[in-house]
Amino acid sequence: MLAAEQKIIFTGPVGVGKTTAINSISDIPTVGTEARATDETAMLKHKTTVAMDYGMLSLGDGQKVHLYGTPGQDRFDFMWEILTQKGIGLVLRLDNRRDDPLEDMRFYLESFRDFISDRTVVIGVTGMDIKNRPGLHSYHNRLAAMGMKPPLFEVDPRQRADVKVLLLALLAMLDPGLRR
């Protein structure tokens, strides 16, 4: 049984929908730390997360899951370590439209290796409706080469049901008896 309050971290590159996913699933108005993008990120979007995003999901029976989104830019990687403290799992968000989403996956799994080594991770890929290569099988193959087999889903971060699938998969890996 999970404790009454837990913490899950959303991470991934800039613009993959971490903020959007938290906004989609949170039961409370989310808190964000977006600022005007002033570097190469400005070519992708006008604002970017510089510290964190925060939302909360009530599971019932008094259980709450706090949702924290990391900044996507690796120059803010000092926040990654801060935000993962006391976290129970990681949601890795990837965008198939990026130049090398398989390398993005490798980079983030490597960057969070210590955190996920004794916790769990699920992966959600977006943009496959626009760019269908690499396919999910390519992600599975790369994960197998890395000696990993986390749940992997195609998700739209704007759709609450898609984000819910990610969280339920993560929570089921942590506590197989958990029901929502």
GROMACS .gro file of C-alpha atoms in nm:
model
  180
    1MET     CA    1   0.000   0.000   0.000
    2LEU     CA    2   0.132   0.342  -0.092
    3ALA     CA    3   0.172   0.608   0.175
    4ALA     CA    4  -0.099   0.875   0.196
    5GLU     CA    5   0.110   1.125  -0.001
    6GLN     CA    6   0.364   1.046  -0.273
    7LYS     CA    7   0.565   1.234  -0.534
    8ILE     CA    8   0.605   1.152  -0.905
    9ILE     CA    9   0.845   1.334  -1.135
   10PHE     CA   10   0.778   1.421  -1.501
   11THR     CA   11   1.090   1.479  -1.711
   12GLY     CA   12   1.207   1.499  -2.070
   13PRO     CA   13   1.338   1.745  -2.327
   14VAL     CA   14   1.204   2.096  -2.382
   15GLY     CA   15   0.862   2.105  -2.546
   16VAL     CA   16   0.759   1.740  -2.501
   17GLY     CA   17   0.448   1.821  -2.297
   18LYS     CA   18   0.552   1.784  -1.934
   19THR     CA   19   0.364   2.098  -1.828
   20THR     CA   20   0.069   2.004  -2.049
   21ALA     CA   21   0.054   1.651  -1.905
   22ILE     CA   22   0.054   1.780  -1.546
   23ASN     CA   23  -0.212   2.037  -1.637
   24SER     CA   24  -0.423   1.759  -1.795
   25ILE     CA   25  -0.424   1.530  -1.493
   26SER     CA   26  -0.396   1.760  -1.191
   27ASP     CA   27  -0.699   1.793  -0.964
   28ILE     CA   28  -0.584   2.138  -0.857
   29PRO     CA   29  -0.478   2.445  -1.054
   30THR     CA   30  -0.114   2.383  -1.139
   31VAL     CA   31   0.176   2.597  -1.030
   32GLY     CA   32   0.440   2.669  -1.290
   33THR     CA   33   0.763   2.859  -1.317
   34GLU     CA   34   0.757   2.952  -1.681
   35ALA     CA   35   0.969   3.236  -1.810
   36ARG     CA   36   1.025   3.386  -2.152
   37ALA     CA   37   1.262   3.164  -2.350
   38THR     CA   38   1.574   3.357  -2.444
   39ASP     CA   39   1.801   3.089  -2.591
   40GLU     CA   40   1.753   2.831  -2.869
   41THR     CA   41   1.436   2.721  -2.687
   42ALA     CA   42   1.271   3.041  -2.813
   43MET     CA   43   1.266   2.882  -3.158
   44LEU     CA   44   1.039   2.608  -3.018
   45LYS     CA   45   0.815   2.805  -2.782
   46HIS     CA   46   0.779   3.146  -2.620
   47LYS     CA   47   0.789   3.030  -2.256
   48THR     CA   48   0.973   2.747  -2.086
   49THR     CA   49   0.982   2.593  -1.739
   50VAL     CA   50   1.283   2.719  -1.544
   51ALA     CA   51   1.238   2.554  -1.204
   52MET     CA   52   0.939   2.318  -1.191
   53ASP     CA   53   0.572   2.255  -1.252
   54TYR     CA   54   0.348   2.130  -0.974
   55GLY     CA   55   0.011   1.960  -0.966
   56MET     CA   56  -0.169   1.710  -0.745
   57LEU     CA   57  -0.386   1.406  -0.808
   58SER     CA   58  -0.622   1.258  -0.549
   59LEU     CA   59  -0.646   0.881  -0.562
   60GLY     CA   60  -0.919   0.848  -0.302
   61ASP     CA   61  -0.901   0.708   0.051
   62GLY     CA   62  -0.693   1.015   0.138
   63GLN     CA   63  -0.411   0.920  -0.100
   64LYS     CA   64  -0.255   1.205  -0.295
   65VAL     CA   65   0.013   1.204  -0.560
   66HIS     CA   66   0.215   1.522  -0.599
   67LEU     CA   67   0.325   1.576  -0.959
   68TYR     CA   68   0.646   1.765  -1.029
   69GLY     CA   69   0.772   1.856  -1.374
   70THR     CA   70   1.140   1.924  -1.430
   71PRO     CA   71   1.278   2.191  -1.660
   72GLY     CA   72   1.371   2.032  -1.994
   73GLN     CA   73   1.688   2.227  -2.052
   74ASP     CA   74   1.989   2.044  -1.916
   75ARG     CA   75   2.136   2.376  -1.796
   76PHE     CA   76   1.872   2.350  -1.521
   77ASP     CA   77   1.974   1.993  -1.434
   78PHE     CA   78   2.053   2.098  -1.077
   79MET     CA   79   1.673   2.112  -1.032
   80TRP     CA   80   1.642   1.748  -1.141
   81GLU     CA   81   1.823   1.625  -0.831
   82ILE     CA   82   1.628   1.858  -0.604
   83LEU     CA   83   1.291   1.757  -0.749
   84THR     CA   84   1.358   1.382  -0.736
   85GLN     CA   85   1.423   1.386  -0.361
   86LYS     CA   86   1.164   1.161  -0.194
   87GLY     CA   87   1.008   1.080  -0.532
   88ILE     CA   88   0.864   0.734  -0.595
   89GLY     CA   89   0.885   0.719  -0.973
   90LEU     CA   90   0.960   0.891  -1.300
   91VAL     CA   91   0.744   0.965  -1.604
   92LEU     CA   92   0.975   1.021  -1.901
   93ARG     CA   93   0.809   1.223  -2.177
   94LEU     CA   94   0.953   1.204  -2.529
   95ASP     CA   95   0.855   1.364  -2.859
   96ASN     CA   96   0.888   1.155  -3.174
   97ARG     CA   97   0.912   1.474  -3.382
   98ARG     CA   98   1.250   1.567  -3.235
   99ASP     CA   99   1.568   1.500  -3.433
  100ASP     CA  100   1.672   1.193  -3.230
  101PRO     CA  101   1.411   1.088  -2.975
  102LEU     CA  102   1.594   0.760  -2.909
  103GLU     CA  103   1.901   0.958  -2.803
  104ASP     CA  104   1.676   1.180  -2.590
  105MET     CA  105   1.547   0.865  -2.419
  106ARG     CA  106   1.900   0.735  -2.359
  107PHE     CA  107   2.015   1.073  -2.225
  108TYR     CA  108   1.730   1.109  -1.973
  109LEU     CA  109   1.741   0.746  -1.859
  110GLU     CA  110   2.116   0.784  -1.806
  111SER     CA  111   2.073   1.121  -1.632
  112PHE     CA  112   1.815   0.974  -1.392
  113ARG     CA  113   1.981   0.632  -1.360
  114ASP     CA  114   2.051   0.664  -0.987
  115PHE     CA  115   1.694   0.774  -0.920
  116ILE     CA  116   1.524   0.499  -1.120
  117SER     CA  117   1.764   0.224  -1.011
  118ASP     CA  118   1.556   0.159  -0.698
  119ARG     CA  119   1.229   0.311  -0.815
  120THR     CA  120   1.044   0.282  -1.143
  121VAL     CA  121   0.998   0.464  -1.472
  122VAL     CA  122   0.731   0.474  -1.743
  123ILE     CA  123   0.776   0.633  -2.083
  124GLY     CA  124   0.520   0.829  -2.286
  125VAL     CA  125   0.593   0.922  -2.647
  126THR     CA  126   0.403   1.198  -2.823
  127GLY     CA  127   0.401   1.319  -3.184
  128MET     CA  128   0.379   0.974  -3.341
  129ASP     CA  129   0.071   1.084  -3.533
  130ILE     CA  130   0.289   1.342  -3.709
  131LYS     CA  131   0.615   1.146  -3.737
  132ASN     CA  132   0.572   0.771  -3.703
  133ARG     CA  133   0.943   0.681  -3.718
  134PRO     CA  134   1.100   0.564  -3.500
  135GLY     CA  135   0.817   0.332  -3.406
  136LEU     CA  136   0.753   0.196  -3.058
  137HIS     CA  137   0.943  -0.120  -3.153
  138SER     CA  138   1.258   0.092  -3.200
  139TYR     CA  139   1.215   0.232  -2.850
  140HIS     CA  140   1.169  -0.120  -2.711
  141ASN     CA  141   1.482  -0.236  -2.894
  142ARG     CA  142   1.690   0.053  -2.758
  143LEU     CA  143   1.556  -0.011  -2.408
  144ALA     CA  144   1.644  -0.382  -2.437
  145ALA     CA  145   1.997  -0.287  -2.545
  146MET     CA  146   2.016  -0.075  -2.229
  147GLY     CA  147   1.894  -0.372  -2.020
  148MET     CA  148   1.564  -0.202  -1.940
  149LYS     CA  149   1.200  -0.294  -1.993
  150PRO     CA  150   0.982  -0.010  -1.862
  151PRO     CA  151   0.623   0.038  -1.976
  152LEU     CA  152   0.612   0.247  -2.294
  153PHE     CA  153   0.304   0.417  -2.436
  154GLU     CA  154   0.206   0.650  -2.717
  155VAL     CA  155   0.035   0.940  -2.540
  156ASP     CA  156  -0.112   1.280  -2.608
  157PRO     CA  157  -0.028   1.499  -2.306
  158ARG     CA  158  -0.343   1.704  -2.367
  159GLN     CA  159  -0.561   1.400  -2.302
  160ARG     CA  160  -0.627   1.327  -1.934
  161ALA     CA  161  -0.699   0.961  -2.016
  162ASP     CA  162  -0.358   0.918  -2.183
  163VAL     CA  163  -0.171   1.072  -1.890
  164LYS     CA  164  -0.378   0.862  -1.651
  165VAL     CA  165  -0.256   0.546  -1.830
  166LEU     CA  166   0.104   0.651  -1.763
  167LEU     CA  167   0.039   0.717  -1.395
  168LEU     CA  168  -0.164   0.401  -1.343
  169ALA     CA  169   0.113   0.194  -1.502
  170LEU     CA  170   0.369   0.357  -1.274
  171LEU     CA  171   0.154   0.315  -0.964
  172ALA     CA  172   0.073  -0.048  -1.053
  173MET     CA  173   0.445  -0.124  -1.075
  174LEU     CA  174   0.494   0.031  -0.731
  175ASP     CA  175   0.186  -0.124  -0.570
  176PRO     CA  176   0.016  -0.394  -0.779
  177GLY     CA  177  -0.286  -0.391  -0.544
  178LEU     CA  178  -0.360  -0.022  -0.603
  179ARG     CA  179  -0.694   0.054  -0.767
  180ARG     CA  180  -0.835   0.381  -0.898
   0.00000   0.00000   0.00000
